[in-house]
Amino acid sequence: MGRRLPARRESGGQDEPRARLRVVSAEAYPDWEAVYRDNVDRVFRLMFSRVGNRADAEDLTGEVFLRALRPLRLSASVGEVRTYLVATTRTVLAEHWRRTLGREITTFDDERDVAETVPELIDARAGERAERILAALPERYAHVLRLRFLQGCSLKEAAAELGVTVANVKVLQHRAVRRAGEVAGGVET
């Protein structure tokens, strides 16, 4: 991952650096390396905010760029490239959640990370299987998964319910999902 350089200070005797707005150019990138360098931090931060751990975020970021390599045109403007990368990020993230949770979650909303489920579309057997998996988990893991995925609580709401920080909920959720995946392999369908 590339590092961002701190903003340069304006000359004129000011002690505090001022935030600079960056205008997105209508020009195209000169090569694929420029596309990667300019966008890798943005895609990584988005992935990390959704999956909550560095290793998965790095893997998924790499997958986004590999997927975008073939269909993306270098003649596209900087704004078009960024838009395409965000769309590719959504697709890669949705596939990641489908693989790990067995459920597609595609929203990027900060308050509601879990898509609302239409009750009449839920298979009764899937609900029973989910309860068997949750019953096999440690209570804290089962509680965080129920809050986040069955009750649709936001990270903030789950943190308040559990009496922990949002960062702690992310870690608990990640560990719980991994453990649930292990347990799901041994639960009959």
PDB file of C-alpha atoms in Angstrom:
ATOM      1  CA  MET A   1       0.000   0.000   0.000  1.00  0.00           C
ATOM      2  CA  GLY A   2       1.328   3.417  -0.885  1.00  0.00           C
ATOM      3  CA  ARG A   3       1.689   6.119   1.692  1.00  0.00           C
ATOM      4  CA  ARG A   4       0.163   9.542   1.388  1.00  0.00           C
ATOM      5  CA  LEU A   5       2.391  12.520   1.838  1.00  0.00           C
ATOM      6  CA  PRO A   6       1.253  15.214   4.257  1.00  0.00           C
ATOM      7  CA  ALA A   7      -0.136  18.359   2.664  1.00  0.00           C
ATOM      8  CA  ARG A   8       2.462  21.042   2.054  1.00  0.00           C
ATOM      9  CA  ARG A   9       2.206  24.168   4.093  1.00  0.00           C
ATOM     10  CA  GLU A  10       1.435  27.384   2.329  1.00  0.00           C
ATOM     11  CA  SER A  11       4.092  30.032   2.709  1.00  0.00           C
ATOM     12  CA  GLY A  12       2.895  33.115   4.473  1.00  0.00           C
ATOM     13  CA  GLY A  13       3.649  32.421   8.105  1.00  0.00           C
ATOM     14  CA  GLN A  14       0.725  30.138   8.923  1.00  0.00           C
ATOM     15  CA  ASP A  15       1.560  27.496  11.497  1.00  0.00           C
ATOM     16  CA  GLU A  16      -1.358  25.172  10.779  1.00  0.00           C
ATOM     17  CA  PRO A  17      -1.646  23.175   7.549  1.00  0.00           C
ATOM     18  CA  ARG A  18      -4.847  23.850   5.643  1.00  0.00           C
ATOM     19  CA  ALA A  19      -6.888  21.097   4.075  1.00  0.00           C
ATOM     20  CA  ARG A  20      -6.774  21.246   0.309  1.00  0.00           C
ATOM     21  CA  LEU A  21      -9.536  20.279  -2.025  1.00  0.00           C
ATOM     22  CA  ARG A  22      -8.443  18.226  -4.960  1.00  0.00           C
ATOM     23  CA  VAL A  23     -10.181  18.667  -8.267  1.00  0.00           C
ATOM     24  CA  VAL A  24     -10.718  15.445 -10.194  1.00  0.00           C
ATOM     25  CA  SER A  25      -9.124  15.823 -13.578  1.00  0.00           C
ATOM     26  CA  ALA A  26     -10.993  15.200 -16.816  1.00  0.00           C
ATOM     27  CA  GLU A  27      -7.726  13.873 -18.208  1.00  0.00           C
ATOM     28  CA  ALA A  28      -6.924  10.175 -18.488  1.00  0.00           C
ATOM     29  CA  TYR A  29      -4.258   8.297 -16.534  1.00  0.00           C
ATOM     30  CA  PRO A  30      -0.967   7.809 -18.424  1.00  0.00           C
ATOM     31  CA  ASP A  31      -0.621   4.113 -17.474  1.00  0.00           C
ATOM     32  CA  TRP A  32      -1.981   1.328 -15.231  1.00  0.00           C
ATOM     33  CA  GLU A  33       0.555   2.047 -12.515  1.00  0.00           C
ATOM     34  CA  ALA A  34      -0.819   5.582 -12.206  1.00  0.00           C
ATOM     35  CA  VAL A  35      -4.359   4.184 -11.907  1.00  0.00           C
ATOM     36  CA  TYR A  36      -3.208   1.878  -9.115  1.00  0.00           C
ATOM     37  CA  ARG A  37      -1.137   4.465  -7.219  1.00  0.00           C
ATOM     38  CA  ASP A  38      -3.897   7.069  -7.299  1.00  0.00           C
ATOM     39  CA  ASN A  39      -6.694   4.727  -6.175  1.00  0.00           C
ATOM     40  CA  VAL A  40      -5.245   1.912  -4.062  1.00  0.00           C
ATOM     41  CA  ASP A  41      -5.492   3.766  -0.733  1.00  0.00           C
ATOM     42  CA  ARG A  42      -9.097   4.782  -1.387  1.00  0.00           C
ATOM     43  CA  VAL A  43     -10.171   1.230  -2.323  1.00  0.00           C
ATOM     44  CA  PHE A  44      -8.249  -0.276   0.607  1.00  0.00           C
ATOM     45  CA  ARG A  45      -9.830   2.114   3.147  1.00  0.00           C
ATOM     46  CA  LEU A  46     -13.288   1.326   1.814  1.00  0.00           C
ATOM     47  CA  MET A  47     -12.651  -2.424   2.009  1.00  0.00           C
ATOM     48  CA  PHE A  48     -11.089  -2.182   5.470  1.00  0.00           C
ATOM     49  CA  SER A  49     -14.061  -0.205   6.775  1.00  0.00           C
ATOM     50  CA  ARG A  50     -16.374  -2.997   5.595  1.00  0.00           C
ATOM     51  CA  VAL A  51     -14.469  -6.179   6.485  1.00  0.00           C
ATOM     52  CA  GLY A  52     -12.676  -4.918   9.593  1.00  0.00           C
ATOM     53  CA  ASN A  53      -9.326  -6.652   9.134  1.00  0.00           C
ATOM     54  CA  ARG A  54      -6.217  -5.801   7.190  1.00  0.00           C
ATOM     55  CA  ALA A  55      -5.542  -9.190   5.594  1.00  0.00           C
ATOM     56  CA  ASP A  56      -8.990  -9.518   4.005  1.00  0.00           C
ATOM     57  CA  ALA A  57      -9.014  -5.860   2.984  1.00  0.00           C
ATOM     58  CA  GLU A  58      -5.653  -6.259   1.219  1.00  0.00           C
ATOM     59  CA  ASP A  59      -6.782  -9.421  -0.584  1.00  0.00           C
ATOM     60  CA  LEU A  60     -10.058  -7.844  -1.666  1.00  0.00           C
ATOM     61  CA  THR A  61      -8.303  -4.648  -2.799  1.00  0.00           C
ATOM     62  CA  GLY A  62      -6.015  -6.707  -5.011  1.00  0.00           C
ATOM     63  CA  GLU A  63      -9.032  -8.531  -6.399  1.00  0.00           C
ATOM     64  CA  VAL A  64     -10.706  -5.211  -7.290  1.00  0.00           C
ATOM     65  CA  PHE A  65      -7.712  -4.105  -9.358  1.00  0.00           C
ATOM     66  CA  LEU A  66      -7.317  -7.493 -11.036  1.00  0.00           C
ATOM     67  CA  ARG A  67     -10.980  -7.446 -12.027  1.00  0.00           C
ATOM     68  CA  ALA A  68     -10.814  -3.883 -13.289  1.00  0.00           C
ATOM     69  CA  LEU A  69      -7.664  -4.407 -15.361  1.00  0.00           C
ATOM     70  CA  ARG A  70      -9.246  -6.000 -18.427  1.00  0.00           C
ATOM     71  CA  PRO A  71     -12.499  -4.049 -18.913  1.00  0.00           C
ATOM     72  CA  LEU A  72     -11.239  -0.629 -17.777  1.00  0.00           C
ATOM     73  CA  ARG A  73     -10.057   1.706 -20.531  1.00  0.00           C
ATOM     74  CA  LEU A  74      -6.991   3.843 -19.942  1.00  0.00           C
ATOM     75  CA  SER A  75      -8.637   6.479 -22.116  1.00  0.00           C
ATOM     76  CA  ALA A  76     -11.370   6.905 -19.473  1.00  0.00           C
ATOM     77  CA  SER A  77     -11.225  10.076 -17.390  1.00  0.00           C
ATOM     78  CA  VAL A  78     -10.003  10.007 -13.799  1.00  0.00           C
ATOM     79  CA  GLY A  79     -13.587  10.393 -12.552  1.00  0.00           C
ATOM     80  CA  GLU A  80     -14.823   7.529 -14.723  1.00  0.00           C
ATOM     81  CA  VAL A  81     -12.015   5.285 -13.496  1.00  0.00           C
ATOM     82  CA  ARG A  82     -12.865   6.059  -9.859  1.00  0.00           C
ATOM     83  CA  THR A  83     -16.557   5.406 -10.455  1.00  0.00           C
ATOM     84  CA  TYR A  84     -15.766   2.090 -12.108  1.00  0.00           C
ATOM     85  CA  LEU A  85     -13.464   1.082  -9.250  1.00  0.00           C
ATOM     86  CA  VAL A  86     -16.197   1.842  -6.672  1.00  0.00           C
ATOM     87  CA  ALA A  87     -18.656  -0.304  -8.649  1.00  0.00           C
ATOM     88  CA  THR A  88     -16.079  -3.097  -8.862  1.00  0.00           C
ATOM     89  CA  THR A  89     -15.435  -2.742  -5.125  1.00  0.00           C
ATOM     90  CA  ARG A  90     -19.151  -3.253  -4.441  1.00  0.00           C
ATOM     91  CA  THR A  91     -19.206  -6.385  -6.576  1.00  0.00           C
ATOM     92  CA  VAL A  92     -16.085  -7.871  -4.971  1.00  0.00           C
ATOM     93  CA  LEU A  93     -17.388  -7.057  -1.483  1.00  0.00           C
ATOM     94  CA  ALA A  94     -20.805  -8.589  -2.246  1.00  0.00           C
ATOM     95  CA  GLU A  95     -19.127 -11.777  -3.433  1.00  0.00           C
ATOM     96  CA  HIS A  96     -16.941 -11.821  -0.315  1.00  0.00           C
ATOM     97  CA  TRP A  97     -19.992 -11.567   1.973  1.00  0.00           C
ATOM     98  CA  ARG A  98     -21.829 -14.189  -0.068  1.00  0.00           C
ATOM     99  CA  ARG A  99     -18.865 -16.560   0.353  1.00  0.00           C
ATOM    100  CA  THR A 100     -18.340 -15.890   4.062  1.00  0.00           C
ATOM    101  CA  LEU A 101     -21.922 -15.378   5.243  1.00  0.00           C
ATOM    102  CA  GLY A 102     -23.927 -17.165   2.599  1.00  0.00           C
ATOM    103  CA  ARG A 103     -25.830 -13.917   2.102  1.00  0.00           C
ATOM    104  CA  GLU A 104     -25.440 -11.004  -0.290  1.00  0.00           C
ATOM    105  CA  ILE A 105     -24.862  -7.647   1.373  1.00  0.00           C
ATOM    106  CA  THR A 106     -24.249  -4.818  -1.059  1.00  0.00           C
ATOM    107  CA  THR A 107     -25.042  -1.562   0.728  1.00  0.00           C
ATOM    108  CA  PHE A 108     -22.296   0.900   1.702  1.00  0.00           C
ATOM    109  CA  ASP A 109     -24.459   2.918   4.069  1.00  0.00           C
ATOM    110  CA  ASP A 110     -22.574   3.689   7.301  1.00  0.00           C
ATOM    111  CA  GLU A 111     -25.594   3.388   9.560  1.00  0.00           C
ATOM    112  CA  ARG A 112     -27.095   0.254   7.988  1.00  0.00           C
ATOM    113  CA  ASP A 113     -24.433  -2.159   6.754  1.00  0.00           C
ATOM    114  CA  VAL A 114     -26.893  -5.004   6.410  1.00  0.00           C
ATOM    115  CA  ALA A 115     -29.501  -5.070   3.672  1.00  0.00           C
ATOM    116  CA  GLU A 116     -33.062  -5.441   4.894  1.00  0.00           C
ATOM    117  CA  THR A 117     -34.430  -8.938   4.332  1.00  0.00           C
ATOM    118  CA  VAL A 118     -37.884  -9.538   2.918  1.00  0.00           C
ATOM    119  CA  PRO A 119     -39.425 -11.979   5.443  1.00  0.00           C
ATOM    120  CA  GLU A 120     -41.507 -13.938   2.940  1.00  0.00           C
ATOM    121  CA  LEU A 121     -38.393 -14.821   0.940  1.00  0.00           C
ATOM    122  CA  ILE A 122     -36.615 -16.487   3.841  1.00  0.00           C
ATOM    123  CA  ASP A 123     -36.543 -20.269   3.648  1.00  0.00           C
ATOM    124  CA  ALA A 124     -37.666 -21.813   6.955  1.00  0.00           C
ATOM    125  CA  ARG A 125     -34.890 -24.402   6.750  1.00  0.00           C
ATOM    126  CA  ALA A 126     -32.283 -21.654   6.424  1.00  0.00           C
ATOM    127  CA  GLY A 127     -33.589 -20.046   9.626  1.00  0.00           C
ATOM    128  CA  GLU A 128     -33.425 -23.351  11.474  1.00  0.00           C
ATOM    129  CA  ARG A 129     -29.895 -23.985  10.191  1.00  0.00           C
ATOM    130  CA  ALA A 130     -28.835 -20.487  11.261  1.00  0.00           C
ATOM    131  CA  GLU A 131     -30.190 -21.099  14.769  1.00  0.00           C
ATOM    132  CA  ARG A 132     -28.280 -24.405  15.001  1.00  0.00           C
ATOM    133  CA  ILE A 133     -25.090 -22.612  13.981  1.00  0.00           C
ATOM    134  CA  LEU A 134     -25.685 -19.769  16.455  1.00  0.00           C
ATOM    135  CA  ALA A 135     -26.387 -22.269  19.236  1.00  0.00           C
ATOM    136  CA  ALA A 136     -22.987 -23.870  18.631  1.00  0.00           C
ATOM    137  CA  LEU A 137     -21.139 -20.539  18.957  1.00  0.00           C
ATOM    138  CA  PRO A 138     -19.922 -18.881  22.152  1.00  0.00           C
ATOM    139  CA  GLU A 139     -22.677 -16.618  23.515  1.00  0.00           C
ATOM    140  CA  ARG A 140     -20.856 -13.353  22.734  1.00  0.00           C
ATOM    141  CA  TYR A 141     -20.319 -14.375  19.097  1.00  0.00           C
ATOM    142  CA  ALA A 142     -23.928 -15.499  18.710  1.00  0.00           C
ATOM    143  CA  HIS A 143     -25.147 -12.242  20.267  1.00  0.00           C
ATOM    144  CA  VAL A 144     -23.153 -10.008  17.904  1.00  0.00           C
ATOM    145  CA  LEU A 145     -24.284 -11.997  14.848  1.00  0.00           C
ATOM    146  CA  ARG A 146     -27.936 -11.855  15.940  1.00  0.00           C
ATOM    147  CA  LEU A 147     -27.704  -8.102  16.453  1.00  0.00           C
ATOM    148  CA  ARG A 148     -25.928  -7.349  13.183  1.00  0.00           C
ATOM    149  CA  PHE A 149     -27.466  -9.813  10.751  1.00  0.00           C
ATOM    150  CA  LEU A 150     -30.770 -10.986  12.144  1.00  0.00           C
ATOM    151  CA  GLN A 151     -31.943  -7.785  13.825  1.00  0.00           C
ATOM    152  CA  GLY A 152     -30.196  -5.467  11.337  1.00  0.00           C
ATOM    153  CA  CYS A 153     -28.504  -3.279  13.962  1.00  0.00           C
ATOM    154  CA  SER A 154     -25.862  -0.810  12.830  1.00  0.00           C
ATOM    155  CA  LEU A 155     -22.346  -1.047  14.225  1.00  0.00           C
ATOM    156  CA  LYS A 156     -23.141   1.805  16.627  1.00  0.00           C
ATOM    157  CA  GLU A 157     -26.349   0.167  17.831  1.00  0.00           C
ATOM    158  CA  ALA A 158     -24.624  -3.181  18.355  1.00  0.00           C
ATOM    159  CA  ALA A 159     -21.785  -1.470  20.248  1.00  0.00           C
ATOM    160  CA  ALA A 160     -24.282   0.249  22.559  1.00  0.00           C
ATOM    161  CA  GLU A 161     -26.153  -3.020  23.159  1.00  0.00           C
ATOM    162  CA  LEU A 162     -22.951  -4.934  23.913  1.00  0.00           C
ATOM    163  CA  GLY A 163     -21.363  -2.105  25.911  1.00  0.00           C
ATOM    164  CA  VAL A 164     -18.222  -1.992  23.760  1.00  0.00           C
ATOM    165  CA  THR A 165     -16.677   0.277  21.115  1.00  0.00           C
ATOM    166  CA  VAL A 166     -17.551   0.172  17.425  1.00  0.00           C
ATOM    167  CA  ALA A 167     -14.039  -1.118  16.697  1.00  0.00           C
ATOM    168  CA  ASN A 168     -14.577  -3.939  19.177  1.00  0.00           C
ATOM    169  CA  VAL A 169     -17.870  -4.861  17.477  1.00  0.00           C
ATOM    170  CA  LYS A 170     -16.052  -5.086  14.152  1.00  0.00           C
ATOM    171  CA  VAL A 171     -13.466  -7.432  15.639  1.00  0.00           C
ATOM    172  CA  LEU A 172     -16.120  -9.530  17.393  1.00  0.00           C
ATOM    173  CA  GLN A 173     -18.185  -9.702  14.218  1.00  0.00           C
ATOM    174  CA  HIS A 174     -15.189 -10.767  12.152  1.00  0.00           C
ATOM    175  CA  ARG A 175     -14.222 -13.510  14.611  1.00  0.00           C
ATOM    176  CA  ALA A 176     -17.829 -14.639  14.953  1.00  0.00           C
ATOM    177  CA  VAL A 177     -18.286 -14.894  11.186  1.00  0.00           C
ATOM    178  CA  ARG A 178     -15.106 -16.927  10.851  1.00  0.00           C
ATOM    179  CA  ARG A 179     -16.149 -19.253  13.687  1.00  0.00           C
ATOM    180  CA  ALA A 180     -19.673 -19.558  12.259  1.00  0.00           C
ATOM    181  CA  GLY A 181     -18.160 -20.583   8.932  1.00  0.00           C
ATOM    182  CA  GLU A 182     -16.184 -23.315  10.681  1.00  0.00           C
ATOM    183  CA  VAL A 183     -19.272 -24.476  12.583  1.00  0.00           C
ATOM    184  CA  ALA A 184     -21.446 -24.339   9.439  1.00  0.00           C
ATOM    185  CA  GLY A 185     -19.247 -26.970   7.818  1.00  0.00           C
ATOM    186  CA  GLY A 186     -20.294 -29.448  10.498  1.00  0.00           C
ATOM    187  CA  VAL A 187     -24.006 -28.535  10.679  1.00  0.00           C
ATOM    188  CA  GLU A 188     -26.385 -30.633   8.595  1.00  0.00           C
ATOM    189  CA  THR A 189     -28.470 -28.797   6.024  1.00  0.00           C
TER     190      THR A 189
END
